[in-house]
Every structure is written in structure tokens, then in C-alpha cells.
PDB file of C-alpha atoms in Angstrom:
ATOM      1  CA  PHE K   1     -16.299 -27.166 -23.764  1.00  0.00           C
ATOM      2  CA  GLU K   2     -13.298 -28.225 -21.744  1.00  0.00           C
ATOM      3  CA  MET K   3     -15.499 -28.931 -18.725  1.00  0.00           C
ATOM      4  CA  GLY K   4     -17.745 -31.037 -20.950  1.00  0.00           C
ATOM      5  CA  ASP K   5     -14.786 -33.125 -22.078  1.00  0.00           C
ATOM      6  CA  LYS K   6     -13.712 -33.781 -18.491  1.00  0.00           C
ATOM      7  CA  SER K   7     -17.251 -34.766 -17.550  1.00  0.00           C
ATOM      8  CA  ALA K   8     -17.403 -37.134 -20.469  1.00  0.00           C
ATOM      9  CA  ARG K   9     -14.142 -38.713 -19.494  1.00  0.00           C
ATOM     10  CA  ARG K  10     -15.466 -39.336 -15.959  1.00  0.00           C
ATOM     11  CA  GLY K  11     -18.555 -41.133 -17.240  1.00  0.00           C
ATOM     12  CA  PRO K  12     -17.028 -44.608 -17.838  1.00  0.00           C
ATOM     13  CA  ASN K  13     -15.320 -44.553 -14.429  1.00  0.00           C
ATOM     14  CA  GLN K  14     -18.585 -43.747 -12.720  1.00  0.00           C
ATOM     15  CA  ASN K  15     -20.338 -46.549 -14.605  1.00  0.00           C
ATOM     16  CA  PHE K  16     -17.641 -48.994 -13.575  1.00  0.00           C
ATOM     17  CA  ILE K  17     -17.940 -48.015  -9.891  1.00  0.00           C
ATOM     18  CA  LEU K  18     -21.720 -48.390 -10.059  1.00  0.00           C
ATOM     19  CA  LEU K  19     -21.400 -51.879 -11.573  1.00  0.00           C
ATOM     20  CA  LEU K  20     -18.858 -52.813  -8.916  1.00  0.00           C
ATOM     21  CA  ILE K  21     -21.218 -51.754  -6.124  1.00  0.00           C
ATOM     22  CA  ILE K  22     -24.110 -53.722  -7.664  1.00  0.00           C
ATOM     23  CA  ALA K  23     -21.922 -56.802  -8.076  1.00  0.00           C
ATOM     24  CA  SER K  24     -20.781 -56.524  -4.446  1.00  0.00           C
ATOM     25  CA  TRP K  25     -24.371 -56.413  -3.229  1.00  0.00           C
ATOM     26  CA  PHE K  26     -25.253 -59.540  -5.250  1.00  0.00           C
ATOM     27  CA  PHE K  27     -22.180 -61.347  -3.902  1.00  0.00           C
ATOM     28  CA  LEU K  28     -23.025 -60.549  -0.278  1.00  0.00           C
ATOM     29  CA  PHE K  29     -26.661 -61.555  -0.790  1.00  0.00           C
ATOM     30  CA  PHE K  30     -25.830 -64.990  -2.230  1.00  0.00           C
ATOM     31  CA  PHE K  31     -22.965 -65.525   0.231  1.00  0.00           C
ATOM     32  CA  PHE K  32     -25.193 -65.138   3.259  1.00  0.00           C
ATOM     33  CA  GLN K  33     -27.822 -67.350   1.639  1.00  0.00           C
ATOM     34  CA  ILE K  34     -25.373 -70.168   0.981  1.00  0.00           C
ATOM     35  CA  VAL K  35     -23.318 -70.164   4.219  1.00  0.00           C
ATOM     36  CA  PRO K  36     -25.270 -71.748   7.113  1.00  0.00           C
ATOM     37  CA  ARG K  37     -26.484 -69.252   9.630  1.00  0.00           C
ATOM     38  CA  THR K  38     -25.066 -71.367  12.452  1.00  0.00           C
ATOM     39  CA  VAL K  39     -21.560 -70.401  11.330  1.00  0.00           C
ATOM     40  CA  PHE K  40     -22.208 -66.839  12.475  1.00  0.00           C
ATOM     41  CA  GLU K  41     -24.418 -67.498  15.484  1.00  0.00           C
ATOM     42  CA  ASP K  42     -23.589 -68.247  19.123  1.00  0.00           C
ATOM     43  CA  ARG K  43     -20.123 -66.733  18.932  1.00  0.00           C
ATOM     44  CA  THR K  44     -20.440 -64.938  22.269  1.00  0.00           C
ATOM     45  CA  PRO K  45     -17.635 -65.558  24.798  1.00  0.00           C
ATOM     46  CA  VAL K  46     -18.144 -68.523  27.117  1.00  0.00           C
ATOM     47  CA  LYS K  47     -18.252 -67.300  30.713  1.00  0.00           C
ATOM     48  CA  THR K  48     -18.234 -70.675  32.436  1.00  0.00           C
ATOM     49  CA  ALA K  49     -16.648 -73.202  30.140  1.00  0.00           C
ATOM     50  CA  ILE K  50     -16.887 -76.008  32.678  1.00  0.00           C
ATOM     51  CA  ASP K  51     -20.682 -75.898  32.424  1.00  0.00           C
ATOM     52  CA  ALA K  52     -20.901 -74.820  28.801  1.00  0.00           C
ATOM     53  CA  LYS K  53     -22.152 -77.054  26.017  1.00  0.00           C
ATOM     54  CA  PRO K  54     -20.070 -77.326  22.823  1.00  0.00           C
ATOM     55  CA  VAL K  55     -20.993 -74.619  20.345  1.00  0.00           C
ATOM     56  CA  GLU K  56     -22.426 -76.016  17.125  1.00  0.00           C
ATOM     57  CA  TYR K  57     -21.037 -74.447  13.967  1.00  0.00           C
ATOM     58  CA  GLY K  58     -23.073 -76.355  11.432  1.00  0.00           C
ATOM     59  CA  HIS K  59     -20.483 -78.913  10.317  1.00  0.00           C
ATOM     60  CA  PRO K  60     -20.773 -82.634  11.169  1.00  0.00           C
ATOM     61  CA  ALA K  61     -17.015 -83.002  11.666  1.00  0.00           C
ATOM     62  CA  ASP K  62     -16.813 -80.317  14.359  1.00  0.00           C
ATOM     63  CA  GLU K  63     -17.371 -82.653  17.304  1.00  0.00           C
ATOM     64  CA  THR K  64     -14.850 -85.146  15.949  1.00  0.00           C
ATOM     65  CA  ARG K  65     -12.234 -82.430  15.592  1.00  0.00           C
ATOM     66  CA  ARG K  66     -12.963 -81.115  19.070  1.00  0.00           C
ATOM     67  CA  ALA K  67     -12.556 -84.611  20.530  1.00  0.00           C
ATOM     68  CA  GLU K  68      -9.226 -85.094  18.739  1.00  0.00           C
ATOM     69  CA  VAL K  69      -7.873 -81.735  19.924  1.00  0.00           C
ATOM     70  CA  ARG K  70      -9.024 -82.484  23.460  1.00  0.00           C
ATOM     71  CA  GLU K  71      -7.334 -85.897  23.324  1.00  0.00           C
ATOM     72  CA  ALA K  72      -4.069 -84.331  22.107  1.00  0.00           C
ATOM     73  CA  PHE K  73      -4.180 -81.799  24.928  1.00  0.00           C
ATOM     74  CA  LEU K  74      -4.754 -84.528  27.520  1.00  0.00           C
ATOM     75  CA  TRP K  75      -1.862 -86.588  26.126  1.00  0.00           C
ATOM     76  CA  CYS K  76       0.489 -83.614  26.571  1.00  0.00           C
ATOM     77  CA  TRP K  77      -0.916 -82.586  29.952  1.00  0.00           C
ATOM     78  CA  ASN K  78      -0.723 -86.088  31.435  1.00  0.00           C
ATOM     79  CA  GLY K  79       2.796 -86.644  30.112  1.00  0.00           C
ATOM     80  CA  TYR K  80       3.938 -83.359  31.637  1.00  0.00           C
ATOM     81  CA  LYS K  81       2.213 -84.181  34.926  1.00  0.00           C
ATOM     82  CA  GLU K  82       3.867 -87.597  35.093  1.00  0.00           C
ATOM     83  CA  ARG K  83       7.390 -86.532  34.183  1.00  0.00           C
ATOM     84  CA  ALA K  84       7.933 -82.828  34.889  1.00  0.00           C
ATOM     85  CA  TRP K  85       5.035 -81.442  36.938  1.00  0.00           C
ATOM     86  CA  GLY K  86       5.798 -77.895  38.084  1.00  0.00           C
ATOM     87  CA  HIS K  87       9.088 -77.642  36.186  1.00  0.00           C
ATOM     88  CA  ASP K  88       9.773 -75.432  33.187  1.00  0.00           C
ATOM     89  CA  GLU K  89      12.235 -77.555  31.216  1.00  0.00           C
ATOM     90  CA  PHE K  90      12.186 -81.200  30.220  1.00  0.00           C
ATOM     91  CA  LYS K  91      14.827 -83.587  28.918  1.00  0.00           C
ATOM     92  CA  PRO K  92      13.136 -85.608  26.156  1.00  0.00           C
ATOM     93  CA  VAL K  93      15.794 -88.349  25.980  1.00  0.00           C
ATOM     94  CA  SER K  94      15.972 -89.185  29.690  1.00  0.00           C
ATOM     95  CA  GLY K  95      12.354 -88.200  30.322  1.00  0.00           C
ATOM     96  CA  THR K  96      13.287 -86.155  33.377  1.00  0.00           C
ATOM     97  CA  PRO K  97      12.783 -82.507  34.335  1.00  0.00           C
ATOM     98  CA  ASN K  98      15.623 -80.020  34.138  1.00  0.00           C
ATOM     99  CA  PRO K  99      15.315 -77.796  37.242  1.00  0.00           C
ATOM    100  CA  SER K 100      16.573 -74.552  35.776  1.00  0.00           C
ATOM    101  CA  TRP K 101      15.309 -71.332  34.185  1.00  0.00           C
ATOM    102  CA  MET K 102      12.260 -69.851  35.955  1.00  0.00           C
ATOM    103  CA  GLU K 103      10.819 -72.862  37.802  1.00  0.00           C
ATOM    104  CA  MET K 104       7.374 -71.268  37.964  1.00  0.00           C
ATOM    105  CA  GLY K 105       5.210 -73.953  36.400  1.00  0.00           C
ATOM    106  CA  LEU K 106       5.067 -72.246  33.011  1.00  0.00           C
ATOM    107  CA  THR K 107       3.375 -75.183  31.308  1.00  0.00           C
ATOM    108  CA  ILE K 108       0.676 -75.267  33.977  1.00  0.00           C
ATOM    109  CA  ILE K 109       0.038 -71.541  33.591  1.00  0.00           C
ATOM    110  CA  ASP K 110       0.153 -71.830  29.799  1.00  0.00           C
ATOM    111  CA  GLY K 111      -2.309 -74.718  29.751  1.00  0.00           C
ATOM    112  CA  ILE K 112      -4.784 -74.123  32.567  1.00  0.00           C
ATOM    113  CA  ASP K 113      -6.947 -71.678  30.622  1.00  0.00           C
ATOM    114  CA  THR K 114      -7.127 -74.151  27.734  1.00  0.00           C
ATOM    115  CA  ALA K 115      -8.214 -76.896  30.148  1.00  0.00           C
ATOM    116  CA  PHE K 116     -10.871 -74.564  31.525  1.00  0.00           C
ATOM    117  CA  ILE K 117     -12.191 -73.614  28.084  1.00  0.00           C
ATOM    118  CA  MET K 118     -12.272 -77.287  27.033  1.00  0.00           C
ATOM    119  CA  GLY K 119     -14.322 -78.160  30.086  1.00  0.00           C
ATOM    120  CA  LEU K 120     -11.635 -80.463  31.507  1.00  0.00           C
ATOM    121  CA  THR K 121     -12.577 -80.030  35.165  1.00  0.00           C
ATOM    122  CA  LYS K 122     -10.063 -82.492  36.625  1.00  0.00           C
ATOM    123  CA  GLU K 123      -7.074 -81.018  34.784  1.00  0.00           C
ATOM    124  CA  TYR K 124      -8.177 -77.458  35.484  1.00  0.00           C
ATOM    125  CA  GLU K 125      -8.458 -78.162  39.220  1.00  0.00           C
ATOM    126  CA  GLU K 126      -5.070 -79.916  39.227  1.00  0.00           C
ATOM    127  CA  GLY K 127      -3.436 -76.862  37.728  1.00  0.00           C
ATOM    128  CA  GLN K 128      -5.302 -74.460  39.986  1.00  0.00           C
ATOM    129  CA  ASN K 129      -4.327 -76.392  43.119  1.00  0.00           C
ATOM    130  CA  TRP K 130      -0.663 -76.252  42.123  1.00  0.00           C
ATOM    131  CA  LEU K 131      -0.789 -72.522  41.391  1.00  0.00           C
ATOM    132  CA  PHE K 132      -2.504 -71.654  44.662  1.00  0.00           C
ATOM    133  CA  SER K 133      -0.195 -73.801  46.789  1.00  0.00           C
ATOM    134  CA  LYS K 134       3.165 -73.994  44.993  1.00  0.00           C
ATOM    135  CA  LEU K 135       3.661 -70.926  42.777  1.00  0.00           C
ATOM    136  CA  ASN K 136       6.500 -68.833  44.172  1.00  0.00           C
ATOM    137  CA  PHE K 137       7.856 -65.593  42.684  1.00  0.00           C
ATOM    138  CA  ASN K 138      10.808 -65.216  45.059  1.00  0.00           C
ATOM    139  CA  LYS K 139      13.356 -66.330  42.480  1.00  0.00           C
ATOM    140  CA  ASN K 140      16.912 -65.128  43.023  1.00  0.00           C
ATOM    141  CA  GLY K 141      18.168 -65.000  39.456  1.00  0.00           C
ATOM    142  CA  ASP K 142      17.782 -62.944  36.302  1.00  0.00           C
ATOM    143  CA  ILE K 143      14.727 -63.826  34.246  1.00  0.00           C
ATOM    144  CA  SER K 144      13.244 -62.299  31.126  1.00  0.00           C
ATOM    145  CA  LEU K 145      10.734 -59.558  31.896  1.00  0.00           C
ATOM    146  CA  PHE K 146       9.105 -60.130  28.523  1.00  0.00           C
ATOM    147  CA  GLU K 147       8.775 -63.919  28.849  1.00  0.00           C
ATOM    148  CA  THR K 148       7.495 -63.736  32.403  1.00  0.00           C
ATOM    149  CA  ALA K 149       4.992 -61.000  31.585  1.00  0.00           C
ATOM    150  CA  ILE K 150       3.408 -62.633  28.563  1.00  0.00           C
ATOM    151  CA  ARG K 151       3.317 -66.136  30.037  1.00  0.00           C
ATOM    152  CA  VAL K 152       2.996 -65.913  33.819  1.00  0.00           C
ATOM    153  CA  LEU K 153       1.335 -62.528  34.277  1.00  0.00           C
ATOM    154  CA  GLY K 154      -0.749 -62.955  31.129  1.00  0.00           C
ATOM    155  CA  GLY K 155      -1.776 -66.479  32.102  1.00  0.00           C
ATOM    156  CA  LEU K 156      -2.887 -65.439  35.589  1.00  0.00           C
ATOM    157  CA  LEU K 157      -4.874 -62.515  34.204  1.00  0.00           C
ATOM    158  CA  SER K 158      -6.500 -64.772  31.619  1.00  0.00           C
ATOM    159  CA  MET K 159      -7.689 -67.072  34.379  1.00  0.00           C
ATOM    160  CA  HIS K 160      -9.019 -64.129  36.354  1.00  0.00           C
ATOM    161  CA  SER K 161     -10.907 -62.976  33.272  1.00  0.00           C
ATOM    162  CA  LEU K 162     -12.350 -66.446  32.660  1.00  0.00           C
ATOM    163  CA  THR K 163     -13.258 -67.360  36.236  1.00  0.00           C
ATOM    164  CA  GLY K 164     -13.510 -64.133  38.214  1.00  0.00           C
ATOM    165  CA  ASN K 165     -11.446 -65.804  40.950  1.00  0.00           C
ATOM    166  CA  GLU K 166      -9.696 -63.009  42.858  1.00  0.00           C
ATOM    167  CA  ARG K 167      -6.843 -65.306  43.894  1.00  0.00           C
ATOM    168  CA  TYR K 168      -5.530 -65.188  40.332  1.00  0.00           C
ATOM    169  CA  LEU K 169      -5.651 -61.396  40.417  1.00  0.00           C
ATOM    170  CA  LYS K 170      -3.846 -61.328  43.766  1.00  0.00           C
ATOM    171  CA  LEU K 171      -1.017 -63.461  42.361  1.00  0.00           C
ATOM    172  CA  ALA K 172      -0.850 -61.265  39.274  1.00  0.00           C
ATOM    173  CA  GLY K 173      -0.625 -58.151  41.457  1.00  0.00           C
ATOM    174  CA  GLU K 174       2.241 -59.623  43.445  1.00  0.00           C
ATOM    175  CA  LEU K 175       4.122 -60.412  40.236  1.00  0.00           C
ATOM    176  CA  GLY K 176       3.360 -56.973  38.803  1.00  0.00           C
ATOM    177  CA  ASP K 177       4.860 -55.331  41.893  1.00  0.00           C
ATOM    178  CA  ARG K 178       8.031 -57.350  41.443  1.00  0.00           C
ATOM    179  CA  PHE K 179       8.238 -56.153  37.828  1.00  0.00           C
ATOM    180  CA  LEU K 180       8.154 -52.433  38.639  1.00  0.00           C
ATOM    181  CA  PRO K 181      11.864 -51.960  39.545  1.00  0.00           C
ATOM    182  CA  ALA K 182      12.750 -53.005  35.982  1.00  0.00           C
ATOM    183  CA  PHE K 183      11.381 -49.627  34.837  1.00  0.00           C
ATOM    184  CA  ASP K 184      13.738 -47.612  37.055  1.00  0.00           C
ATOM    185  CA  THR K 185      15.858 -46.404  34.145  1.00  0.00           C
ATOM    186  CA  PRO K 186      16.635 -42.875  32.870  1.00  0.00           C
ATOM    187  CA  SER K 187      14.417 -43.344  29.820  1.00  0.00           C
ATOM    188  CA  GLY K 188      11.594 -45.236  31.506  1.00  0.00           C
ATOM    189  CA  PHE K 189      12.083 -48.165  29.155  1.00  0.00           C
ATOM    190  CA  PRO K 190      12.440 -51.358  31.191  1.00  0.00           C
ATOM    191  CA  HIS K 191      15.476 -53.554  31.547  1.00  0.00           C
ATOM    192  CA  SER K 192      15.203 -56.806  29.631  1.00  0.00           C
ATOM    193  CA  SER K 193      15.844 -58.887  32.744  1.00  0.00           C
ATOM    194  CA  ILE K 194      14.692 -58.644  36.339  1.00  0.00           C
ATOM    195  CA  ASN K 195      15.617 -60.459  39.538  1.00  0.00           C
ATOM    196  CA  LEU K 196      12.259 -61.032  41.205  1.00  0.00           C
ATOM    197  CA  ALA K 197      13.866 -61.570  44.633  1.00  0.00           C
ATOM    198  CA  THR K 198      16.127 -58.502  44.733  1.00  0.00           C
ATOM    199  CA  GLY K 199      14.302 -56.212  42.315  1.00  0.00           C
ATOM    200  CA  LYS K 200      17.490 -55.540  40.352  1.00  0.00           C
ATOM    201  CA  GLY K 201      17.050 -54.971  36.636  1.00  0.00           C
ATOM    202  CA  SER K 202      19.686 -55.707  34.026  1.00  0.00           C
ATOM    203  CA  SER K 203      20.244 -56.256  30.335  1.00  0.00           C
ATOM    204  CA  PRO K 204      21.790 -59.446  28.935  1.00  0.00           C
ATOM    205  CA  PRO K 205      25.271 -58.988  27.417  1.00  0.00           C
ATOM    206  CA  TRP K 206      24.044 -59.959  23.964  1.00  0.00           C
ATOM    207  CA  THR K 207      21.834 -56.848  23.827  1.00  0.00           C
ATOM    208  CA  GLY K 208      24.830 -54.518  24.139  1.00  0.00           C
ATOM    209  CA  GLY K 209      22.917 -52.547  26.759  1.00  0.00           C
ATOM    210  CA  SER K 210      20.208 -51.644  24.261  1.00  0.00           C
ATOM    211  CA  ILE K 211      16.463 -51.729  24.797  1.00  0.00           C
ATOM    212  CA  ILE K 212      14.534 -54.355  22.823  1.00  0.00           C
ATOM    213  CA  LEU K 213      11.530 -52.374  21.600  1.00  0.00           C
ATOM    214  CA  SER K 214       9.513 -55.444  20.627  1.00  0.00           C
ATOM    215  CA  GLU K 215       9.702 -56.600  24.256  1.00  0.00           C
ATOM    216  CA  ALA K 216       8.978 -53.245  25.880  1.00  0.00           C
ATOM    217  CA  GLY K 217       6.137 -52.670  23.445  1.00  0.00           C
ATOM    218  CA  THR K 218       4.209 -55.821  24.359  1.00  0.00           C
ATOM    219  CA  LEU K 219       3.591 -55.131  28.049  1.00  0.00           C
ATOM    220  CA  GLN K 220       0.709 -52.679  27.719  1.00  0.00           C
ATOM    221  CA  LEU K 221      -2.174 -55.151  27.660  1.00  0.00           C
ATOM    222  CA  GLU K 222      -1.245 -57.007  30.843  1.00  0.00           C
ATOM    223  CA  PHE K 223      -0.255 -53.894  32.805  1.00  0.00           C
ATOM    224  CA  ALA K 224      -3.376 -51.990  31.771  1.00  0.00           C
ATOM    225  CA  TYR K 225      -5.601 -54.928  32.778  1.00  0.00           C
ATOM    226  CA  LEU K 226      -3.807 -55.128  36.123  1.00  0.00           C
ATOM    227  CA  SER K 227      -4.280 -51.412  36.820  1.00  0.00           C
ATOM    228  CA  TYR K 228      -7.936 -51.519  35.855  1.00  0.00           C
ATOM    229  CA  HIS K 229      -8.878 -54.443  38.087  1.00  0.00           C
ATOM    230  CA  LEU K 230      -6.682 -53.461  41.041  1.00  0.00           C
ATOM    231  CA  ARG K 231      -7.763 -49.813  40.723  1.00  0.00           C
ATOM    232  CA  ASN K 232      -4.148 -48.698  40.781  1.00  0.00           C
ATOM    233  CA  ASN K 233      -2.520 -46.747  37.956  1.00  0.00           C
ATOM    234  CA  LYS K 234       1.048 -47.497  38.989  1.00  0.00           C
ATOM    235  CA  TYR K 235       1.263 -50.370  36.517  1.00  0.00           C
ATOM    236  CA  VAL K 236      -0.221 -48.711  33.452  1.00  0.00           C
ATOM    237  CA  GLU K 237       1.747 -45.511  34.042  1.00  0.00           C
ATOM    238  CA  LYS K 238       4.966 -47.467  33.700  1.00  0.00           C
ATOM    239  CA  VAL K 239       4.138 -48.834  30.263  1.00  0.00           C
ATOM    240  CA  PHE K 240       2.259 -45.889  28.736  1.00  0.00           C
ATOM    241  CA  PHE K 241       3.136 -42.463  30.105  1.00  0.00           C
ATOM    242  CA  LYS K 242       6.841 -42.896  30.714  1.00  0.00           C
ATOM    243  CA  LEU K 243       7.364 -44.719  27.439  1.00  0.00           C
ATOM    244  CA  LYS K 244       5.394 -42.029  25.633  1.00  0.00           C
ATOM    245  CA  SER K 245       7.412 -39.201  27.176  1.00  0.00           C
ATOM    246  CA  SER K 246      10.646 -40.869  26.134  1.00  0.00           C
TER     247      SER K 246
END
């Protein structure tokens, strides 16, 4: 009798779950009937954006929006090229570059993959020519390991992924080698700063000598990609195995 009562009490819950499942099926059926199929089609990655045609997503305003975004990018790119090409800081009042910080063409590295994806051949080639002829990692000064990894190393690896050009990978490997001394600590966690010329790692005074976990924990993607494509585990071992053992 007690079992019967429990079974009876479960009945309404089971009916509710069944109705919920049926309602979900009806929702999905009508949703996929209403939303244009083109929204879900042709979402494969573009291998050669320079030659690729714009992907149609079924909305008449798409091309207008793309043109406006492209125009905004060109306005920024051309302004940077005219006033601060190759520099990392810019004085907006005087309109002149401020030759300090990294001086590694961060804006070029940040923007070149976007130019490539947008099919902006001229701008892409401008950025590539600068990187292959001017980019220099021999900087005698403390720079942020985190900032340099996510922007410079990440940007070079993105371009290698998009283009397959081994020169990007070679530059990324050189930078990765200069990063490695930052991990020469008792715990294996890297210093926050690294001198790319001397290989000396350090921590800024404001950290109190502590490790910033959010910085150390964001290096895995770039270092793993570097190890995979250079067939050398020395990069990935620094950011996975030593950190894990600590």
C-alpha cells in the first residue's frame, strides 16, 4: 500500500516531464522551419580569406554591415599607418607616436589577421612586409610575459594558422624560446615580466612577488600550438606539466 502511494505521487511528475519533452520537440520543429536555413549553412572556417567570397547569412543588411565594419577598420589602420606605424603607443593630442613600452608593432600584429579575414590584400601585405623585415625581439627591458604572449605570440600563431606561412611560425618559435627563462622558478610558475634580450625574469613591485594566476593560466593555448607545429615539447611542458606538479 505504501509503495502504491509513492507510485501515485510520482504520476503527475512523470506526466509533466512527458509534456515538457513533447513541447520541446514542437518548439524545435517550428524553430527550424521559421529560421532560414542559410543562417546555419556555410559556417566552415575560411582557409584563404583573400580569395573567399562573403558568406551569405540570409539577411539583406549583412553586406551593408560588412562594408561599414570594413570601412571602420580601414579608417583605423590608415590613421595608425600615417601617424604611428610600427609603434605601440600613440599620443592622441599631438598625433605623434610615443616610442616606449614594447615597440614591437602590436597594432600591426593585432590587426593583420583581421585584414586577412576581411580580404584586404593591400593592408595585409603591408603588415606582413613590416613583420618580416622590421619585427625585432631583442628588447632590453622588462615586458609583460602575459601581454606579449597573448598579443605577439598569439598573433603570429594566428597568422600561421590562417596562411600556413612558415615564416610566422619561425618568428613565433624565436619568441617562445625567449619566453622560456621566465619559467625558471622553484615552483615552475613563470615570472610576470621577462627581459627578452637578457632572459632575466622578474615580478613587478606591485605584485609583492606573488604569481598572478590569471596570467600564468592563459599561456597554454599558444604554447601547446607552438609545441605541436614545431614538434618540440619544451614549450608545452613549461605550461602544463610543471604547473600541474606545483
